[in-house]
Tab-separated table of C-alpha atoms in Angstrom:
chain	number	residue	atom	x	y	z
A	67	UNK	CA	7.551	14.988	-21.740
A	68	UNK	CA	4.492	17.068	-24.030
A	69	UNK	CA	1.017	16.643	-24.827
A	70	UNK	CA	0.354	18.272	-27.383
A	71	UNK	CA	-3.372	19.541	-27.776
A	72	UNK	CA	-6.253	18.995	-30.373
A	73	UNK	CA	-6.973	21.727	-31.717
A	74	UNK	CA	-8.554	20.263	-35.357
A	75	UNK	CA	-11.456	19.879	-34.110
A	76	UNK	CA	-13.926	18.284	-31.742
A	77	UNK	CA	-15.648	20.154	-29.048
A	78	UNK	CA	-11.994	22.259	-27.876
A	79	UNK	CA	-11.488	23.794	-30.794
A	80	UNK	CA	-9.863	27.468	-29.788
A	81	UNK	CA	-10.228	29.800	-31.761
A	82	UNK	CA	-9.073	33.901	-31.735
A	83	UNK	CA	-11.317	35.573	-29.411
A	84	UNK	CA	-10.219	38.685	-31.714
A	85	UNK	CA	-8.405	40.009	-34.992
A	86	UNK	CA	-5.282	40.678	-32.835
A	87	UNK	CA	-4.735	37.785	-31.499
A	88	UNK	CA	-3.041	34.760	-33.518
A	89	UNK	CA	-5.710	31.639	-33.193
A	90	UNK	CA	-4.454	29.063	-31.481
A	91	UNK	CA	-5.743	26.973	-34.431
A	92	UNK	CA	-2.444	27.600	-35.621
A	93	UNK	CA	-0.088	27.305	-33.224
A	94	UNK	CA	-1.785	23.975	-31.161
A	95	UNK	CA	-0.834	24.510	-27.885
A	96	UNK	CA	-0.106	21.825	-24.422
A	97	UNK	CA	-2.651	21.172	-21.861
A	98	UNK	CA	-1.709	19.812	-18.342
A	99	UNK	CA	-1.614	16.110	-17.647
A	100	UNK	CA	-1.748	14.336	-14.520
A	101	UNK	CA	-0.975	10.908	-13.863
A	102	UNK	CA	-2.694	8.541	-11.474
A	103	UNK	CA	-1.469	7.579	-8.082
A	104	UNK	CA	0.672	10.545	-7.729
A	105	UNK	CA	-0.519	13.790	-5.644
A	106	UNK	CA	0.198	16.546	-8.477
A	107	UNK	CA	-0.841	19.855	-9.137
A	108	UNK	CA	-0.278	23.604	-9.806
A	109	UNK	CA	0.170	26.417	-6.832
A	110	UNK	CA	0.158	30.213	-7.981
A	111	UNK	CA	0.914	32.784	-5.518
A	112	UNK	CA	1.297	36.088	-4.936
A	113	UNK	CA	2.813	38.388	-8.663
A	114	UNK	CA	6.793	38.635	-7.930
A	115	UNK	CA	8.042	42.062	-6.009
A	116	UNK	CA	4.098	41.291	-4.111
A	117	UNK	CA	4.317	41.838	-0.459
A	118	UNK	CA	4.854	38.700	1.924
A	119	UNK	CA	1.946	39.191	3.239
A	120	UNK	CA	-0.233	39.713	-0.065
A	121	UNK	CA	-1.189	36.701	-1.156
A	122	UNK	CA	-2.839	36.062	-3.529
A	123	UNK	CA	-5.269	39.821	-2.097
A	124	UNK	CA	-6.792	41.488	-3.285
A	125	UNK	CA	-8.880	38.631	-5.972
A	126	UNK	CA	-11.756	37.179	-4.999
A	127	UNK	CA	-13.197	39.074	-2.312
A	128	UNK	CA	-16.793	39.622	-4.439
A	129	UNK	CA	-17.625	38.256	-7.281
A	130	UNK	CA	-15.529	35.892	-9.025
A	131	UNK	CA	-15.591	33.316	-12.072
A	132	UNK	CA	-13.179	30.325	-11.899
A	133	UNK	CA	-13.387	28.596	-15.516
A	134	UNK	CA	-11.498	25.873	-17.034
A	135	UNK	CA	-11.750	22.876	-19.434
A	136	UNK	CA	-10.490	18.786	-18.805
A	137	UNK	CA	-10.695	16.107	-19.418
A	138	UNK	CA	-11.178	12.949	-16.943
A	139	UNK	CA	-9.132	10.072	-17.589
A	140	UNK	CA	-9.164	6.808	-15.897
A	141	UNK	CA	-7.466	6.548	-12.043
A	142	UNK	CA	-9.118	9.525	-11.509
A	143	UNK	CA	-10.564	8.963	-7.571
A	144	UNK	CA	-14.527	9.183	-7.819
A	145	UNK	CA	-13.907	12.075	-4.586
A	146	UNK	CA	-10.723	14.481	-6.206
A	147	UNK	CA	-10.205	18.600	-5.758
A	148	UNK	CA	-9.241	20.145	-8.699
A	149	UNK	CA	-9.565	23.649	-7.399
A	150	UNK	CA	-8.374	24.705	-3.331
A	151	UNK	CA	-8.175	28.402	-2.433
A	152	UNK	CA	-7.467	29.511	1.878
A	153	UNK	CA	-6.232	26.847	4.323
A	154	UNK	CA	-9.511	28.013	7.075
A	155	UNK	CA	-12.102	24.733	6.604
A	156	UNK	CA	-14.444	26.894	7.300
A	157	UNK	CA	-14.176	29.417	4.550
A	158	UNK	CA	-11.545	28.080	1.789
A	159	UNK	CA	-12.315	27.802	-1.520
A	160	UNK	CA	-12.877	24.009	-2.852
A	161	UNK	CA	-13.913	22.383	-5.968
A	162	UNK	CA	-14.191	19.287	-7.549
A	163	UNK	CA	-16.062	15.018	-8.128
A	164	UNK	CA	-17.593	14.121	-5.142
A	165	UNK	CA	-19.133	10.631	-5.055
A	166	UNK	CA	-19.852	11.655	-9.148
A	167	UNK	CA	-21.238	14.959	-9.460
A	168	UNK	CA	-19.069	17.659	-9.565
A	169	UNK	CA	-18.956	19.780	-6.005
A	170	UNK	CA	-18.335	23.671	-5.609
A	171	UNK	CA	-18.531	24.788	-2.008
A	172	UNK	CA	-17.129	28.469	0.163
A	173	UNK	CA	-18.238	29.408	3.555
A	174	UNK	CA	-19.519	25.887	4.161
A	175	UNK	CA	-22.066	25.846	1.629
A	176	UNK	CA	-21.769	23.738	-1.052
A	177	UNK	CA	-24.139	23.130	-4.395
A	178	UNK	CA	-23.572	20.217	-6.866
A	179	UNK	CA	-24.226	19.325	-10.306
A	180	UNK	CA	-27.756	18.204	-10.330
A	181	UNK	CA	-27.042	14.425	-11.847
A	182	UNK	CA	-23.842	12.400	-12.018
A	183	UNK	CA	-21.035	14.286	-14.580
A	184	UNK	CA	-17.923	12.281	-13.262
A	185	UNK	CA	-18.779	9.214	-15.367
A	186	UNK	CA	-19.971	10.961	-18.599
A	187	UNK	CA	-16.618	13.520	-18.586
A	188	UNK	CA	-14.569	10.296	-18.734
A	189	UNK	CA	-12.264	9.964	-22.150
A	190	UNK	CA	-14.109	13.897	-23.590
A	191	UNK	CA	-12.823	17.748	-22.822
A	192	UNK	CA	-15.194	19.864	-20.688
A	193	UNK	CA	-15.127	22.826	-19.800
A	194	UNK	CA	-16.511	23.770	-16.447
A	195	UNK	CA	-17.074	27.397	-14.749
A	196	UNK	CA	-17.383	28.283	-10.866
A	197	UNK	CA	-19.496	31.569	-10.699
A	198	UNK	CA	-19.848	33.575	-7.824
A	199	UNK	CA	-22.256	36.541	-7.687
A	200	UNK	CA	-21.875	38.476	-4.681
A	201	UNK	CA	-25.224	40.975	-5.239
A	202	UNK	CA	-27.476	37.594	-5.159
A	203	UNK	CA	-25.027	35.744	-2.932
A	204	UNK	CA	-25.403	32.924	-4.680
A	205	UNK	CA	-23.229	30.544	-6.613
A	206	UNK	CA	-23.437	28.776	-10.105
A	207	UNK	CA	-21.509	25.770	-11.677
A	208	UNK	CA	-21.950	26.134	-15.753
A	209	UNK	CA	-20.980	22.929	-18.060
A	210	UNK	CA	-20.492	23.381	-21.220
A	211	UNK	CA	-21.830	26.742	-20.867
A	212	UNK	CA	-24.619	25.670	-19.471
A	213	UNK	CA	-25.581	26.056	-15.418
A	214	UNK	CA	-25.865	22.117	-13.927
A	215	UNK	CA	-26.012	23.700	-10.770
A	216	UNK	CA	-27.206	26.807	-8.648
A	217	UNK	CA	-28.000	27.724	-5.189
A	218	UNK	CA	-28.111	30.836	-3.070
A	219	UNK	CA	-26.954	31.656	0.423
A	220	UNK	CA	-22.949	31.955	-0.633
A	221	UNK	CA	-21.840	34.910	1.668
A	222	UNK	CA	-17.985	36.469	1.322
A	223	UNK	CA	-16.036	33.422	0.120
A	224	UNK	CA	-12.659	33.520	1.296
A	225	UNK	CA	-10.937	35.029	4.690
A	226	UNK	CA	-9.647	38.674	4.076
A	227	UNK	CA	-6.513	37.320	6.291
A	228	UNK	CA	-5.706	34.158	4.509
A	229	UNK	CA	-2.768	34.595	2.250
A	230	UNK	CA	-2.565	31.245	0.366
A	231	UNK	CA	-2.114	29.866	-2.868
A	232	UNK	CA	-4.551	28.564	-5.519
A	233	UNK	CA	-4.231	24.624	-5.956
A	234	UNK	CA	-5.214	23.872	-9.008
A	235	UNK	CA	-5.245	19.789	-9.915
A	236	UNK	CA	-4.827	18.649	-6.524
A	237	UNK	CA	-4.821	19.354	-2.712
A	238	UNK	CA	-1.879	19.104	-0.412
A	239	UNK	CA	-4.410	18.679	2.452
A	240	UNK	CA	-5.967	15.458	0.356
A	241	UNK	CA	-3.403	13.837	-1.118
A	242	UNK	CA	-5.774	10.513	-1.709
A	243	UNK	CA	-8.248	12.417	-3.768
A	244	UNK	CA	-6.034	12.278	-7.148
A	245	UNK	CA	-7.416	13.088	-10.229
A	246	UNK	CA	-5.750	12.298	-13.410
A	247	UNK	CA	-6.606	13.651	-17.475
A	248	UNK	CA	-5.458	16.242	-18.453
A	249	UNK	CA	-6.129	20.041	-17.862
A	250	UNK	CA	-5.903	23.380	-19.634
A	251	UNK	CA	-7.240	27.587	-20.743
A	252	UNK	CA	-7.201	28.204	-16.912
A	253	UNK	CA	-9.147	31.746	-16.682
A	254	UNK	CA	-9.717	33.486	-12.912
A	255	UNK	CA	-11.730	37.083	-13.127
A	256	UNK	CA	-12.066	38.855	-9.966
A	257	UNK	CA	-15.633	41.506	-9.241
A	258	UNK	CA	-16.657	39.457	-12.454
A	259	UNK	CA	-19.805	36.585	-12.447
A	260	UNK	CA	-19.421	35.862	-16.009
A	261	UNK	CA	-22.997	34.290	-17.625
A	262	UNK	CA	-23.608	31.387	-19.690
A	263	UNK	CA	-24.284	33.238	-22.923
A	264	UNK	CA	-20.079	34.485	-21.874
A	265	UNK	CA	-18.863	31.400	-21.246
A	266	UNK	CA	-20.801	29.758	-24.780
A	267	UNK	CA	-18.769	32.859	-26.651
A	268	UNK	CA	-15.823	32.547	-25.321
A	269	UNK	CA	-14.692	29.119	-24.035
A	270	UNK	CA	-12.969	27.967	-27.536
A	271	UNK	CA	-11.139	31.429	-27.510
A	272	UNK	CA	-7.841	32.898	-26.891
A	273	UNK	CA	-8.361	35.647	-24.527
A	274	UNK	CA	-6.170	39.334	-25.463
A	275	UNK	CA	-3.702	40.502	-22.611
A	276	UNK	CA	-5.556	42.874	-20.517
A	277	UNK	CA	-8.958	41.943	-20.377
A	278	UNK	CA	-11.592	43.754	-17.614
A	279	UNK	CA	-11.393	41.357	-14.489
A	280	UNK	CA	-9.659	39.336	-15.888
A	281	UNK	CA	-7.399	38.373	-12.522
A	282	UNK	CA	-4.866	35.025	-14.020
A	283	UNK	CA	-5.201	32.732	-16.833
A	284	UNK	CA	-2.633	29.945	-17.329
A	285	UNK	CA	-2.627	28.381	-20.872
A	286	UNK	CA	0.459	26.107	-20.343
A	287	UNK	CA	1.666	26.545	-24.221
A	288	UNK	CA	5.344	28.216	-22.804
A	289	UNK	CA	5.287	26.919	-19.644
A	290	UNK	CA	8.544	25.361	-18.414
A	291	UNK	CA	9.476	22.068	-17.003
A	292	UNK	CA	9.254	24.074	-13.324
A	293	UNK	CA	6.013	27.223	-14.359
A	294	UNK	CA	3.693	27.595	-15.462
A	295	UNK	CA	4.016	32.011	-17.048
A	296	UNK	CA	0.385	34.267	-16.240
A	297	UNK	CA	-1.467	34.723	-19.638
A	298	UNK	CA	-3.058	38.231	-18.165
A	299	UNK	CA	0.113	40.172	-17.414
A	300	UNK	CA	-1.204	39.654	-13.889
A	301	UNK	CA	2.572	38.040	-12.822
A	302	UNK	CA	1.299	35.627	-10.682
A	303	UNK	CA	3.094	32.447	-11.967
A	304	UNK	CA	2.083	29.121	-10.963
A	305	UNK	CA	4.895	26.694	-9.817
A	306	UNK	CA	4.671	22.588	-10.413
A	307	UNK	CA	4.732	20.630	-7.405
A	308	UNK	CA	5.246	16.423	-8.038
A	309	UNK	CA	5.916	17.417	-11.579
A	310	UNK	CA	2.490	17.104	-13.739
A	311	UNK	CA	3.724	16.324	-17.459
A	312	UNK	CA	2.959	19.014	-20.055
């Protein structure tokens, strides 16, 4: 079942990043839909042909940015996990809603939005970015390009020996924390702490392949029933588990 995105207007109207890229407006794409009451998620592991011990290495050892569009729907848990990376509970990176706030945590450190956002995020496309700046040891939550949460004291985000996959849209370790709604345009930047001005300028643009620091890019426009290609050309293919639809 396909869920076509509406690019013709509204907050999430994608355009081309440069003249070499076909504008998304010319060819509406798809978003990944998660249904209530089912522990669905997208799993992203090592590139094809990479050593078994490689996991997601060498990514996310210093500065990084994870950004995505989200549209919450009725049925979402007030506590849910939208992003999880790492198996060590003391070092794992997690992000999602907690009691109406949006929370971003790793290495037992956490930052949340200054105000509750879940109610205002319902039934509307919202862009989130989770940014770790290694030099400042800081973590920032951006909502639609504006900083809405900030904290310092964040050290190395992940255990270098942890080869766990990246989970999007759900956490297998917490199946009761269900997300219901749409996710799209997931971008993962390695070694890059993106600024609010960059997020505002490019969150509605389709990015060109080969962008420096763009470590993973999942648009869902050419996904199959089970697999989601990596549009960064990095080969980090995603696997759809428990059949989320698009």
